[in-house]
PDB file of C-alpha atoms in Angstrom:
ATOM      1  CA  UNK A 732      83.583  19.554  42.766  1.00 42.00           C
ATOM      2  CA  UNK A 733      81.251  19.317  45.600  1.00 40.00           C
ATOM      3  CA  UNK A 734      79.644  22.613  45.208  1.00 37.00           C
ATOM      4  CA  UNK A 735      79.876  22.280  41.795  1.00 39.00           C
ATOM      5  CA  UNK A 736      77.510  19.176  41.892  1.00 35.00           C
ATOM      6  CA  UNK A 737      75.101  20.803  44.468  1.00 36.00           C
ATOM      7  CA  UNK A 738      75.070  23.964  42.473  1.00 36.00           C
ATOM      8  CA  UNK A 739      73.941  22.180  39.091  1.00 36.00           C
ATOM      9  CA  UNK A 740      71.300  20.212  41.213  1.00 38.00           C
ATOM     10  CA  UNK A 741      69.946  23.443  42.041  1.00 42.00           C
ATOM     11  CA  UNK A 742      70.222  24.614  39.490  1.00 42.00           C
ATOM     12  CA  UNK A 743      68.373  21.763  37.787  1.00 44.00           C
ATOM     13  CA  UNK A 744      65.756  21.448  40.420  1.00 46.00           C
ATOM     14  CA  UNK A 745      64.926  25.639  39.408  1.00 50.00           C
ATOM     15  CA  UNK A 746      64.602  24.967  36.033  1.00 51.00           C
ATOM     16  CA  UNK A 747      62.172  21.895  35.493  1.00 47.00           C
ATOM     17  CA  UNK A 748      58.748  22.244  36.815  1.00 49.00           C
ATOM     18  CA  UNK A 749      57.131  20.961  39.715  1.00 52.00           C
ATOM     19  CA  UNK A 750      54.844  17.952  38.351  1.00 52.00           C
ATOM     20  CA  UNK A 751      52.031  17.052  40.200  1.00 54.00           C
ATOM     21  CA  UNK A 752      51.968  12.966  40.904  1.00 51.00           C
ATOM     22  CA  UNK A 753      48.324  12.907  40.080  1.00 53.00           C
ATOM     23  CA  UNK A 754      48.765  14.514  37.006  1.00 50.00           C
ATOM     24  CA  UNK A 755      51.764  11.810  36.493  1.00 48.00           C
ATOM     25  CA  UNK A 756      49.486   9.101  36.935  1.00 52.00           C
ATOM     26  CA  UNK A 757      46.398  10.380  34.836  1.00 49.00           C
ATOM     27  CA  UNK A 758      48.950  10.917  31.789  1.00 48.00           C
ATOM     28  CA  UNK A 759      50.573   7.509  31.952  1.00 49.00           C
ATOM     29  CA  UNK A 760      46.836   5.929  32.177  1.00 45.00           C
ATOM     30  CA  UNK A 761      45.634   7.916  29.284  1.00 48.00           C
ATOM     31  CA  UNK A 762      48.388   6.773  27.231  1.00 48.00           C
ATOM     32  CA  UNK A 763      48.444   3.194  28.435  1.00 49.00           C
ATOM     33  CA  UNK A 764      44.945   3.502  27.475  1.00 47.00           C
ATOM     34  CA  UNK A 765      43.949   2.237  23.785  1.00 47.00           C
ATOM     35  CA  UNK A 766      42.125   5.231  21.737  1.00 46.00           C
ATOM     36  CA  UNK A 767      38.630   5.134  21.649  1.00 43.00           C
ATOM     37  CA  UNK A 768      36.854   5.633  18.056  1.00 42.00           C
ATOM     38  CA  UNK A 769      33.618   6.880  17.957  1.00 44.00           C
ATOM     39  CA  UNK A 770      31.965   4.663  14.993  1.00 45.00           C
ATOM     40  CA  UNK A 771      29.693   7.351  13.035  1.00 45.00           C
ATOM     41  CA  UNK A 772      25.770   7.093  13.308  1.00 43.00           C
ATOM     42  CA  UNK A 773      24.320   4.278  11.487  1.00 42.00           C
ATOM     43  CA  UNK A 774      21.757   5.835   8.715  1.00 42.00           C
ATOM     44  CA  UNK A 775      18.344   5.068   9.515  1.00 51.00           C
ATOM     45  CA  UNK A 776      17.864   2.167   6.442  1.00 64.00           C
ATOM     46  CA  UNK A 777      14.833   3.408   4.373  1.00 79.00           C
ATOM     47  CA  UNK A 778      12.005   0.995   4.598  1.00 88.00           C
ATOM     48  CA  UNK A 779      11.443  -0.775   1.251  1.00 93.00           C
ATOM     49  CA  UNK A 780       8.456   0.689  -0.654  1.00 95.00           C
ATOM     50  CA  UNK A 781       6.206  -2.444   0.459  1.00 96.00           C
ATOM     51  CA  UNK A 782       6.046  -1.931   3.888  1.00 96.00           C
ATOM     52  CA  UNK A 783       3.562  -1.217   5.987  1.00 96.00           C
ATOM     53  CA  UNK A 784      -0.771  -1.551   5.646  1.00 97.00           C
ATOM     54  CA  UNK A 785      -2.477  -1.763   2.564  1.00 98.00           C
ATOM     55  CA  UNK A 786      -5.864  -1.918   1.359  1.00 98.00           C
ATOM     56  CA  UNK A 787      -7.923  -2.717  -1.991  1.00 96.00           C
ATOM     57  CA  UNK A 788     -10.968  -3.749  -3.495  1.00 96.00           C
ATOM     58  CA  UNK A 789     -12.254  -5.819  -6.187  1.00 96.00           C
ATOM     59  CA  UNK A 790     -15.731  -6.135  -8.317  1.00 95.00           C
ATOM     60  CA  UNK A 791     -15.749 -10.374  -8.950  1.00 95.00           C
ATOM     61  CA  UNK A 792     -17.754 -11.302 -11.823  1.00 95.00           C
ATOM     62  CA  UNK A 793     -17.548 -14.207 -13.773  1.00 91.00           C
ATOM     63  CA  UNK A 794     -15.473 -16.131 -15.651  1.00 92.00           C
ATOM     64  CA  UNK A 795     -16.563 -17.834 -18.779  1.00 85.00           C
ATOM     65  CA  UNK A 796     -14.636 -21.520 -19.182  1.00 80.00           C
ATOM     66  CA  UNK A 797     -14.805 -22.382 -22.622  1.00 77.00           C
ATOM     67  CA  UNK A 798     -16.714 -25.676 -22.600  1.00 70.00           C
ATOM     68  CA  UNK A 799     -15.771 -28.087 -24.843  1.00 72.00           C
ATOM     69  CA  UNK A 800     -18.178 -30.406 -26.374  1.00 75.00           C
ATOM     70  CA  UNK A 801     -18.381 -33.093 -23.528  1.00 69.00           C
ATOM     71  CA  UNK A 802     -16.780 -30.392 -20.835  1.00 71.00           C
ATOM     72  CA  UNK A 803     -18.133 -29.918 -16.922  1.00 76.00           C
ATOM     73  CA  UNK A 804     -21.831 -29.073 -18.085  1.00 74.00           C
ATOM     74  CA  UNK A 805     -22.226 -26.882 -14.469  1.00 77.00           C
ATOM     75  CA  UNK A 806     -19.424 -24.450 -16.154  1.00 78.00           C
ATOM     76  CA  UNK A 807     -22.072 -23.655 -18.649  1.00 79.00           C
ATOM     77  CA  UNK A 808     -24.595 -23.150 -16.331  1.00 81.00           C
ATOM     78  CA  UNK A 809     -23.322 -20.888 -14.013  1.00 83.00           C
ATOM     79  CA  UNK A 810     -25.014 -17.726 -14.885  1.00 86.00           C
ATOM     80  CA  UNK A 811     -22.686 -15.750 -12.497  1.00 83.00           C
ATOM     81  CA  UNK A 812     -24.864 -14.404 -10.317  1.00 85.00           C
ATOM     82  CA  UNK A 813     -23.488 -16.717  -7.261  1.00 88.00           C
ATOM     83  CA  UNK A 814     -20.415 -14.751  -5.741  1.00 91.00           C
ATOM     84  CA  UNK A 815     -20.489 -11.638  -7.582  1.00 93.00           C
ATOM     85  CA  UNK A 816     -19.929  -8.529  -6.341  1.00 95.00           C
ATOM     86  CA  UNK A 817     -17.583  -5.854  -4.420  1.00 96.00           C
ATOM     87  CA  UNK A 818     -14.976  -6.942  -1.593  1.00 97.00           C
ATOM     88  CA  UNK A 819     -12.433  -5.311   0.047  1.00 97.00           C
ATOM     89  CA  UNK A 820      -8.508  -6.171   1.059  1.00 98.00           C
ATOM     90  CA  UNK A 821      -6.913  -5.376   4.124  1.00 98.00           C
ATOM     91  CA  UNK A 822      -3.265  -6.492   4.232  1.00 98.00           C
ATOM     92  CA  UNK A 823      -0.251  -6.006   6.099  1.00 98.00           C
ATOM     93  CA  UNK A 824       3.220  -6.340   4.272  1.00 97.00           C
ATOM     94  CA  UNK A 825       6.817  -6.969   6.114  1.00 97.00           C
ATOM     95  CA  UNK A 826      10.349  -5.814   5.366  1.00 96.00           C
ATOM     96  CA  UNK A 827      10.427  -9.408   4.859  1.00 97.00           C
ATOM     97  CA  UNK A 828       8.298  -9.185   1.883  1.00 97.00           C
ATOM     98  CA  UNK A 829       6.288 -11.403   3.109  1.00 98.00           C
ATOM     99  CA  UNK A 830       2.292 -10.557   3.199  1.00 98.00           C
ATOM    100  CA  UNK A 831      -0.710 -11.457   5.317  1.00 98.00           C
ATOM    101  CA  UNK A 832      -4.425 -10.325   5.926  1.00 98.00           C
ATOM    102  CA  UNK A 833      -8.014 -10.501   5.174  1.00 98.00           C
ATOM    103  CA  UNK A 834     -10.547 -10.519   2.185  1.00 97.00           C
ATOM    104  CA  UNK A 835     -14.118 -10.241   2.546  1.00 97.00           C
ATOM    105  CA  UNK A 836     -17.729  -9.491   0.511  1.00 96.00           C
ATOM    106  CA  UNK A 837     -18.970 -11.423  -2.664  1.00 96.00           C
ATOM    107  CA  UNK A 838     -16.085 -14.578  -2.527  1.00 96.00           C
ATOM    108  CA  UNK A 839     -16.847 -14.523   1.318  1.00 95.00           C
ATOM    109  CA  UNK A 840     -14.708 -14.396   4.215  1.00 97.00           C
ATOM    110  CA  UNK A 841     -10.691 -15.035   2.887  1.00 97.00           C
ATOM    111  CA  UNK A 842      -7.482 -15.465   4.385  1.00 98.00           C
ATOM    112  CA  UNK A 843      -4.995 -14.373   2.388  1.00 98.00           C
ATOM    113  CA  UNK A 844      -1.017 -14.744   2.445  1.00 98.00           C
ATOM    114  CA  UNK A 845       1.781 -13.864   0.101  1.00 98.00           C
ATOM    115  CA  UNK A 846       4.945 -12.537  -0.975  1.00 98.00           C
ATOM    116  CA  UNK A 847       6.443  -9.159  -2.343  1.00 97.00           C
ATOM    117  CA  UNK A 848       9.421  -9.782  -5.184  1.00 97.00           C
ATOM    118  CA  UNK A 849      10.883  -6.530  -6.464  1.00 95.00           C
ATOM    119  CA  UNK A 850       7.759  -4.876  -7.981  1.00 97.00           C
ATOM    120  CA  UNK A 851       5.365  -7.597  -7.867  1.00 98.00           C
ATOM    121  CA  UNK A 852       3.022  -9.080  -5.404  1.00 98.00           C
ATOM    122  CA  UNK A 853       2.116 -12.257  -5.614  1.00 98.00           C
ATOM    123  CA  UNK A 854      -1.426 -13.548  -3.254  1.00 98.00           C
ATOM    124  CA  UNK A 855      -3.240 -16.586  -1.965  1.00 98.00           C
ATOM    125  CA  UNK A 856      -6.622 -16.318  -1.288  1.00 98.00           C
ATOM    126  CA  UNK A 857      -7.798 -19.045   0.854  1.00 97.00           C
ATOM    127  CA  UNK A 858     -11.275 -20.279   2.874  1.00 96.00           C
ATOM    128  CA  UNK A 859     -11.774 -21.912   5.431  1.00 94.00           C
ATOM    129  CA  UNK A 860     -14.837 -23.443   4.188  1.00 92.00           C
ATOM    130  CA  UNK A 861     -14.047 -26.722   1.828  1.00 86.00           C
ATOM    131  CA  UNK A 862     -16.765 -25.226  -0.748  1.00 89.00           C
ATOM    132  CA  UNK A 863     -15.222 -21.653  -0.077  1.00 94.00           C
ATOM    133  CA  UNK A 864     -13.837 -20.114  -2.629  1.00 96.00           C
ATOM    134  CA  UNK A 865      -9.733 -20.516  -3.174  1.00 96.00           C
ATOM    135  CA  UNK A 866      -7.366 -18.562  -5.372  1.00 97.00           C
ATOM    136  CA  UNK A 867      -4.563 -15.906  -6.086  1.00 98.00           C
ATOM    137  CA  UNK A 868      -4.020 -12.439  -6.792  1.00 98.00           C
ATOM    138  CA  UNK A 869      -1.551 -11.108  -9.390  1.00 98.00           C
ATOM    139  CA  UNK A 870      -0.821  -7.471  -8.589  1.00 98.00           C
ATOM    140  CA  UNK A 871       2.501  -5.006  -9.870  1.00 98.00           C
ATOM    141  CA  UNK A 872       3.708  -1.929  -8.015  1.00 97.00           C
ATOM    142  CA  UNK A 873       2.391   0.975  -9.754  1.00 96.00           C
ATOM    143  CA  UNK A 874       2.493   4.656  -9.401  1.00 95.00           C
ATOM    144  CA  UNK A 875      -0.886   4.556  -7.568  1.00 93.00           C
ATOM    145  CA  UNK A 876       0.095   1.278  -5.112  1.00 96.00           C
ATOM    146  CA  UNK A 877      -0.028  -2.025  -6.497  1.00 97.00           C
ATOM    147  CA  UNK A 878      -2.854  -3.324  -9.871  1.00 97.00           C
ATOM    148  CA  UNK A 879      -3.595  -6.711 -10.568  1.00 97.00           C
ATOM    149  CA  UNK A 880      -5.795  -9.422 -11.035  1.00 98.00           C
ATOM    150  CA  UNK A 881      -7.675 -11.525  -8.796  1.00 97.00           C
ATOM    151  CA  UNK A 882      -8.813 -15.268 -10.032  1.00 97.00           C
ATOM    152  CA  UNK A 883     -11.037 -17.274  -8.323  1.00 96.00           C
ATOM    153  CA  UNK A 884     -13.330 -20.302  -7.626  1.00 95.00           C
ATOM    154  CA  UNK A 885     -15.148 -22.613  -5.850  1.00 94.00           C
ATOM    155  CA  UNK A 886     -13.275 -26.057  -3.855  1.00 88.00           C
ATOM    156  CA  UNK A 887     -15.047 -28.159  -6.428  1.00 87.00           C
ATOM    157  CA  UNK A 888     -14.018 -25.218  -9.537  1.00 87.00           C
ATOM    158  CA  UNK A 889     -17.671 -25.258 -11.001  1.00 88.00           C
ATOM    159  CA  UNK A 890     -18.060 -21.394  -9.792  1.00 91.00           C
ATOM    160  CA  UNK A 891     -14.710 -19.809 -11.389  1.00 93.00           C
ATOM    161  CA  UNK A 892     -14.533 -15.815 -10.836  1.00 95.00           C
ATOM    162  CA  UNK A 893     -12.457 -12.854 -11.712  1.00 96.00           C
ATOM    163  CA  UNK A 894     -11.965  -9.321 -10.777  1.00 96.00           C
ATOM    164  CA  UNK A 895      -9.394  -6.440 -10.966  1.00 97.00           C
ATOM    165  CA  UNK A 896      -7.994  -5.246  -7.996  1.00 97.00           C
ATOM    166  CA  UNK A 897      -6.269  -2.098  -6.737  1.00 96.00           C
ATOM    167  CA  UNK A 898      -4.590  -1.782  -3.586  1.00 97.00           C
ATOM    168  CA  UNK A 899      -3.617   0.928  -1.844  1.00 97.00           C
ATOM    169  CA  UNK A 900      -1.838   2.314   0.843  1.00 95.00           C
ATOM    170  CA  UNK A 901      -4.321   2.074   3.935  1.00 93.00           C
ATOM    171  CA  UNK A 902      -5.322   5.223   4.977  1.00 82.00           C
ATOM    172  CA  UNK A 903      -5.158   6.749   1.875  1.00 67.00           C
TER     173      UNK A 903
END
């Protein structure tokens, strides 16, 4: 029984193969080891059609308030002449939506600040002068850049103005 033992020992030792101890220990570690997923590349996100410079320029001329009998007689007066003219935009909008930058020429020298919602742009035109000139700008994305209308006027409002304005990508 003796040999019989020894024989199948050698037997066994013949038959399974030698394992190397490293290669034990790498195997047990790999699967001890949780599995690593590789998440896939995260898309670049497109920008949203509103972002980046813009510029634009308007033509003010002026508005006519209707003056009724009694009404602000300086309305009347104003031949328009005051604060007409050509000015340019220069503006810079975030993935925010939100909207800052410059206006300058016949209105003067303008901050101006707003907001982008969906496919409109809505503008505040402000001065830093107390008899500056103060107002918004209406504008809708078209297929050009943005169109829209700029109203306008004086701290006191006896100089109102108005202009169309197109804005366009800066550089363009």
């Amino acid at each position: 029984m003796r040999v019989a033992l020894l024989l199948l020992l050698a037997t066994a030792c013949q038959q399974s193969p030698k394992t190397d101890p490293a290669s034990v220990d790498s195997a047990r570690v790999a699967s001890a080891a949780p599995a690593v997923s590789v998440a896939p590349a995260a898309s670049a996100t497109a920008a949203a059609w509103f972002v980046g410079a813009w510029q634009g320029a308007y033509q003010a001329e002026l508005f006519r308030v209707e003056v009724p009998v009694g009404g602000v007689k300086a309305w009347k007066d104003d031949d328009g002449k005051l604060a007409s003219g050509d000015g340019k935009l220069s503006l810079q909008a975030a993935a925010d939506g939100s909207v800052s930058g410059t206006a300058s020429g016949a209105l003067g020298e303008l901050s101006v600040v707003g907001h982008v919602d969906g496919d409109r742009v809505t503008l505040t035109l402000h001065s830093p002068q107390p008899d500056g000139f103060h107002g918004v700008i209406l504008a809708t994305q078209t297929p050009e850049g943005l169109s829209g209308t700029l109203s306008a006027s004086t701290g006191d409002s006896l100089q109102v103005r108005q202009a169309k304005v197109t804005l366009t990508r800066a550089g363009k």
